[in-house]
Amino acid sequence: MQKISGGYIMTIDQLHTPQRFLQPAPQCEPPADSLMIRRPSARTERVLGTARRTPHSGTSGHSGTSGHSGTSGQSSLTAEPVAPGADVFWNTSLRLVLEVLDQRRSPAHLKSVLSPTLMELVQRLSISHDPTRGLGAARTHRTHVNTASPHAAEVCATFRRGPRTFAIAARIENTDNKGWMVTALHVV
């Protein structure tokens, strides 16, 4: 390089010297494992795990069956799939419930999806004054399905109204004569 008034001039040979200006980005994400299956078409995330051995009261975040032994960094959850049709049923019933709450659908459409007590609850919610309806129609954001027993699943979802995000949780059960049915529902 030659120095001239206030700057440097580089020769052609200096421009072609191999230098590394870029380096690979450091690994920041945890390694992918088999505990989560992404299905962008259904917008459902299934957390695969074993069914609870005892009913969960909901009073704590620990079910007692996490499978973690405490001796290693690896969890020993087995990849047991969610009951067939649970995720599709939850996505469909969630959209129906949100449309009824938005008063875009008649509550009569929920008879095959909700238990009778929940049917009455959703009917009352749909006719009540809800100030969040002014934010716009509810749009589902993300749904989760988790196996609770061989014939039941605990499900939850987030949905948006305008700039705000809300949550909904439910329990769905597969009865022999009626198929899947929402037996518990909580809208936050």
mmCIF file of C-alpha atoms in Angstrom:
data_model
loop_
_atom_site.group_PDB
_atom_site.id
_atom_site.type_symbol
_atom_site.label_atom_id
_atom_site.label_comp_id
_atom_site.label_asym_id
_atom_site.label_seq_id
_atom_site.Cartn_x
_atom_site.Cartn_y
_atom_site.Cartn_z
ATOM 1 C CA MET A 1 0.000 0.000 0.000
ATOM 2 C CA GLN A 2 1.124 3.456 -0.742
ATOM 3 C CA LYS A 3 0.213 6.409 1.375
ATOM 4 C CA ILE A 4 -0.924 9.539 -0.363
ATOM 5 C CA SER A 5 -2.352 12.732 1.097
ATOM 6 C CA GLY A 6 -4.894 11.573 3.707
ATOM 7 C CA GLY A 7 -5.487 8.028 2.420
ATOM 8 C CA TYR A 8 -4.063 4.760 1.155
ATOM 9 C CA ILE A 9 -3.895 3.309 -2.340
ATOM 10 C CA MET A 10 -4.080 -0.456 -2.669
ATOM 11 C CA THR A 11 -2.397 -2.327 -5.492
ATOM 12 C CA ILE A 12 -4.180 -5.015 -7.521
ATOM 13 C CA ASP A 13 -2.186 -7.754 -5.779
ATOM 14 C CA GLN A 14 -3.466 -6.647 -2.379
ATOM 15 C CA LEU A 15 -7.124 -6.852 -3.491
ATOM 16 C CA HIS A 16 -6.907 -10.537 -4.392
ATOM 17 C CA THR A 17 -5.408 -11.811 -1.158
ATOM 18 C CA PRO A 18 -7.710 -14.377 0.446
ATOM 19 C CA GLN A 19 -9.089 -12.940 3.668
ATOM 20 C CA ARG A 20 -12.058 -14.126 5.684
ATOM 21 C CA PHE A 21 -14.405 -11.249 6.293
ATOM 22 C CA LEU A 22 -17.383 -13.442 7.204
ATOM 23 C CA GLN A 23 -17.553 -16.295 9.654
ATOM 24 C CA PRO A 24 -20.323 -18.816 10.214
ATOM 25 C CA ALA A 25 -22.887 -17.797 12.826
ATOM 26 C CA PRO A 26 -22.528 -19.491 16.206
ATOM 27 C CA GLN A 27 -24.965 -22.295 17.043
ATOM 28 C CA CYS A 28 -27.624 -20.600 19.209
ATOM 29 C CA GLU A 29 -30.598 -22.918 18.776
ATOM 30 C CA PRO A 30 -30.946 -26.135 20.772
ATOM 31 C CA PRO A 31 -30.598 -29.314 18.733
ATOM 32 C CA ALA A 32 -33.787 -30.560 17.124
ATOM 33 C CA ASP A 33 -35.315 -33.525 18.890
ATOM 34 C CA SER A 34 -38.286 -35.786 18.325
ATOM 35 C CA LEU A 35 -40.500 -34.240 21.011
ATOM 36 C CA MET A 36 -42.289 -31.788 18.712
ATOM 37 C CA ILE A 37 -43.808 -32.288 15.287
ATOM 38 C CA ARG A 38 -44.464 -29.123 13.289
ATOM 39 C CA ARG A 39 -47.499 -29.235 10.990
ATOM 40 C CA PRO A 40 -47.759 -25.791 9.424
ATOM 41 C CA SER A 41 -50.774 -26.782 7.330
ATOM 42 C CA ALA A 42 -52.914 -27.422 10.403
ATOM 43 C CA ARG A 43 -51.008 -24.855 12.510
ATOM 44 C CA THR A 44 -50.861 -27.427 15.291
ATOM 45 C CA GLU A 45 -47.994 -28.339 17.529
ATOM 46 C CA ARG A 46 -48.229 -31.743 19.114
ATOM 47 C CA VAL A 47 -46.224 -32.309 22.232
ATOM 48 C CA LEU A 48 -45.663 -36.006 22.331
ATOM 49 C CA GLY A 49 -45.469 -37.636 25.711
ATOM 50 C CA THR A 50 -46.934 -40.387 27.803
ATOM 51 C CA ALA A 51 -50.445 -40.199 29.173
ATOM 52 C CA ARG A 52 -50.779 -39.265 32.833
ATOM 53 C CA ARG A 53 -51.141 -42.204 35.182
ATOM 54 C CA THR A 54 -53.375 -40.254 37.556
ATOM 55 C CA PRO A 55 -55.843 -37.446 36.869
ATOM 56 C CA HIS A 56 -54.260 -34.019 37.019
ATOM 57 C CA SER A 57 -55.966 -31.581 39.384
ATOM 58 C CA GLY A 58 -54.527 -28.513 37.667
ATOM 59 C CA THR A 59 -53.128 -27.123 40.921
ATOM 60 C CA SER A 60 -49.493 -27.435 39.925
ATOM 61 C CA GLY A 61 -47.457 -27.371 36.762
ATOM 62 C CA HIS A 62 -45.878 -30.754 37.541
ATOM 63 C CA SER A 63 -47.810 -33.900 36.691
ATOM 64 C CA GLY A 64 -45.337 -36.289 38.273
ATOM 65 C CA THR A 65 -44.828 -38.236 35.048
ATOM 66 C CA SER A 66 -42.335 -36.060 33.241
ATOM 67 C CA GLY A 67 -39.938 -38.948 32.842
ATOM 68 C CA HIS A 68 -36.922 -36.857 33.864
ATOM 69 C CA SER A 69 -34.636 -38.888 36.093
ATOM 70 C CA GLY A 70 -32.497 -35.965 37.231
ATOM 71 C CA THR A 71 -29.280 -37.781 36.340
ATOM 72 C CA SER A 72 -28.765 -36.651 32.778
ATOM 73 C CA GLY A 73 -29.601 -33.714 30.557
ATOM 74 C CA GLN A 74 -31.788 -35.942 28.361
ATOM 75 C CA SER A 75 -35.474 -36.404 29.108
ATOM 76 C CA SER A 76 -36.810 -39.944 28.790
ATOM 77 C CA LEU A 77 -40.197 -39.022 27.297
ATOM 78 C CA THR A 78 -41.440 -41.583 24.865
ATOM 79 C CA ALA A 79 -42.826 -40.379 21.575
ATOM 80 C CA GLU A 80 -46.436 -41.508 21.873
ATOM 81 C CA PRO A 81 -48.667 -39.879 19.267
ATOM 82 C CA VAL A 82 -51.799 -37.957 20.123
ATOM 83 C CA ALA A 83 -54.996 -39.914 19.518
ATOM 84 C CA PRO A 84 -55.923 -39.891 15.816
ATOM 85 C CA GLY A 85 -58.191 -37.035 14.864
ATOM 86 C CA ALA A 86 -57.730 -35.052 18.089
ATOM 87 C CA ASP A 87 -55.799 -32.210 16.472
ATOM 88 C CA VAL A 88 -58.178 -31.921 13.520
ATOM 89 C CA PHE A 89 -61.208 -31.991 15.842
ATOM 90 C CA TRP A 90 -59.677 -29.336 18.115
ATOM 91 C CA ASN A 91 -58.882 -27.000 15.214
ATOM 92 C CA THR A 92 -62.390 -27.378 13.806
ATOM 93 C CA SER A 93 -64.204 -27.002 17.129
ATOM 94 C CA LEU A 94 -62.025 -24.026 18.103
ATOM 95 C CA ARG A 95 -62.964 -22.180 14.922
ATOM 96 C CA LEU A 96 -66.648 -22.981 15.457
ATOM 97 C CA VAL A 97 -66.580 -21.731 19.060
ATOM 98 C CA LEU A 98 -64.786 -18.517 18.074
ATOM 99 C CA GLU A 99 -67.274 -17.879 15.268
ATOM 100 C CA VAL A 100 -70.175 -18.326 17.716
ATOM 101 C CA LEU A 101 -68.516 -15.985 20.231
ATOM 102 C CA ASP A 102 -68.065 -13.432 17.423
ATOM 103 C CA GLN A 103 -71.781 -13.828 16.586
ATOM 104 C CA ARG A 104 -70.878 -14.900 13.046
ATOM 105 C CA ARG A 105 -72.400 -18.375 13.499
ATOM 106 C CA SER A 106 -75.473 -19.716 15.275
ATOM 107 C CA PRO A 107 -74.845 -21.600 18.558
ATOM 108 C CA ALA A 108 -76.907 -24.478 17.136
ATOM 109 C CA HIS A 109 -73.866 -25.479 15.058
ATOM 110 C CA LEU A 110 -72.053 -26.505 18.246
ATOM 111 C CA LYS A 111 -74.478 -29.263 19.339
ATOM 112 C CA SER A 112 -72.337 -32.046 17.906
ATOM 113 C CA VAL A 113 -69.104 -30.556 19.266
ATOM 114 C CA LEU A 114 -69.823 -29.396 22.848
ATOM 115 C CA SER A 115 -71.337 -31.121 25.858
ATOM 116 C CA PRO A 116 -74.785 -29.730 26.849
ATOM 117 C CA THR A 117 -73.446 -27.670 29.776
ATOM 118 C CA LEU A 118 -70.757 -26.099 27.604
ATOM 119 C CA MET A 119 -73.328 -25.461 24.908
ATOM 120 C CA GLU A 120 -75.305 -23.321 27.361
ATOM 121 C CA LEU A 121 -72.142 -21.532 28.514
ATOM 122 C CA VAL A 122 -71.075 -20.609 24.973
ATOM 123 C CA GLN A 123 -74.632 -19.479 24.143
ATOM 124 C CA ARG A 124 -74.607 -17.123 27.138
ATOM 125 C CA LEU A 125 -71.156 -15.808 26.239
ATOM 126 C CA SER A 126 -72.222 -15.147 22.660
ATOM 127 C CA ILE A 127 -75.205 -12.980 23.670
ATOM 128 C CA SER A 128 -73.393 -11.145 26.469
ATOM 129 C CA HIS A 129 -71.772 -7.754 25.945
ATOM 130 C CA ASP A 130 -68.107 -8.383 25.175
ATOM 131 C CA PRO A 131 -66.031 -5.210 24.725
ATOM 132 C CA THR A 132 -63.256 -7.153 22.957
ATOM 133 C CA ARG A 133 -65.538 -7.827 19.974
ATOM 134 C CA GLY A 134 -64.848 -4.242 18.937
ATOM 135 C CA LEU A 135 -61.221 -5.219 18.287
ATOM 136 C CA GLY A 136 -62.235 -7.344 15.308
ATOM 137 C CA ALA A 137 -62.874 -10.974 14.476
ATOM 138 C CA ALA A 138 -61.007 -13.661 16.391
ATOM 139 C CA ARG A 139 -58.200 -15.317 14.398
ATOM 140 C CA THR A 140 -56.517 -18.475 15.660
ATOM 141 C CA HIS A 141 -52.802 -18.101 16.172
ATOM 142 C CA ARG A 142 -51.408 -21.347 17.571
ATOM 143 C CA THR A 143 -52.939 -24.563 18.880
ATOM 144 C CA HIS A 144 -51.525 -27.317 21.078
ATOM 145 C CA VAL A 145 -52.774 -30.860 21.700
ATOM 146 C CA ASN A 146 -51.423 -32.988 24.558
ATOM 147 C CA THR A 147 -52.494 -36.565 25.354
ATOM 148 C CA ALA A 148 -54.121 -36.877 28.792
ATOM 149 C CA SER A 149 -55.279 -40.498 28.436
ATOM 150 C CA PRO A 150 -55.803 -42.914 25.555
ATOM 151 C CA HIS A 151 -59.248 -41.423 24.870
ATOM 152 C CA ALA A 152 -58.782 -37.805 25.995
ATOM 153 C CA ALA A 153 -56.564 -34.831 25.273
ATOM 154 C CA GLU A 154 -55.908 -31.506 26.939
ATOM 155 C CA VAL A 155 -55.801 -28.759 24.353
ATOM 156 C CA CYS A 156 -55.132 -25.048 24.302
ATOM 157 C CA ALA A 157 -54.812 -22.277 21.772
ATOM 158 C CA THR A 158 -54.075 -18.613 21.391
ATOM 159 C CA PHE A 159 -56.186 -16.358 19.235
ATOM 160 C CA ARG A 160 -55.960 -12.717 18.293
ATOM 161 C CA ARG A 161 -58.440 -9.899 18.140
ATOM 162 C CA GLY A 162 -56.790 -6.875 16.603
ATOM 163 C CA PRO A 163 -53.494 -6.256 18.411
ATOM 164 C CA ARG A 164 -54.431 -8.318 21.502
ATOM 165 C CA THR A 165 -53.787 -12.012 22.099
ATOM 166 C CA PHE A 166 -56.165 -14.219 24.101
ATOM 167 C CA ALA A 167 -56.067 -17.849 25.241
ATOM 168 C CA ILE A 168 -58.530 -20.710 25.323
ATOM 169 C CA ALA A 169 -58.105 -24.143 26.916
ATOM 170 C CA ALA A 170 -60.249 -27.262 26.800
ATOM 171 C CA ARG A 171 -60.426 -30.977 27.389
ATOM 172 C CA ILE A 172 -61.650 -33.167 24.566
ATOM 173 C CA GLU A 173 -62.735 -36.777 24.971
ATOM 174 C CA ASN A 174 -63.403 -39.494 22.443
ATOM 175 C CA THR A 175 -66.650 -41.243 23.343
ATOM 176 C CA ASP A 176 -67.572 -44.455 21.576
ATOM 177 C CA ASN A 177 -71.016 -43.385 20.414
ATOM 178 C CA LYS A 178 -70.484 -39.684 19.587
ATOM 179 C CA GLY A 179 -66.828 -39.408 18.617
ATOM 180 C CA TRP A 180 -64.808 -36.446 19.891
ATOM 181 C CA MET A 181 -66.551 -34.009 22.249
ATOM 182 C CA VAL A 182 -65.375 -30.886 24.121
ATOM 183 C CA THR A 183 -66.076 -31.604 27.814
ATOM 184 C CA ALA A 184 -64.373 -28.610 29.473
ATOM 185 C CA LEU A 185 -63.716 -25.113 28.159
ATOM 186 C CA HIS A 186 -62.025 -22.030 29.581
ATOM 187 C CA VAL A 187 -61.677 -18.750 27.674
ATOM 188 C CA VAL A 188 -59.153 -16.246 29.033
#
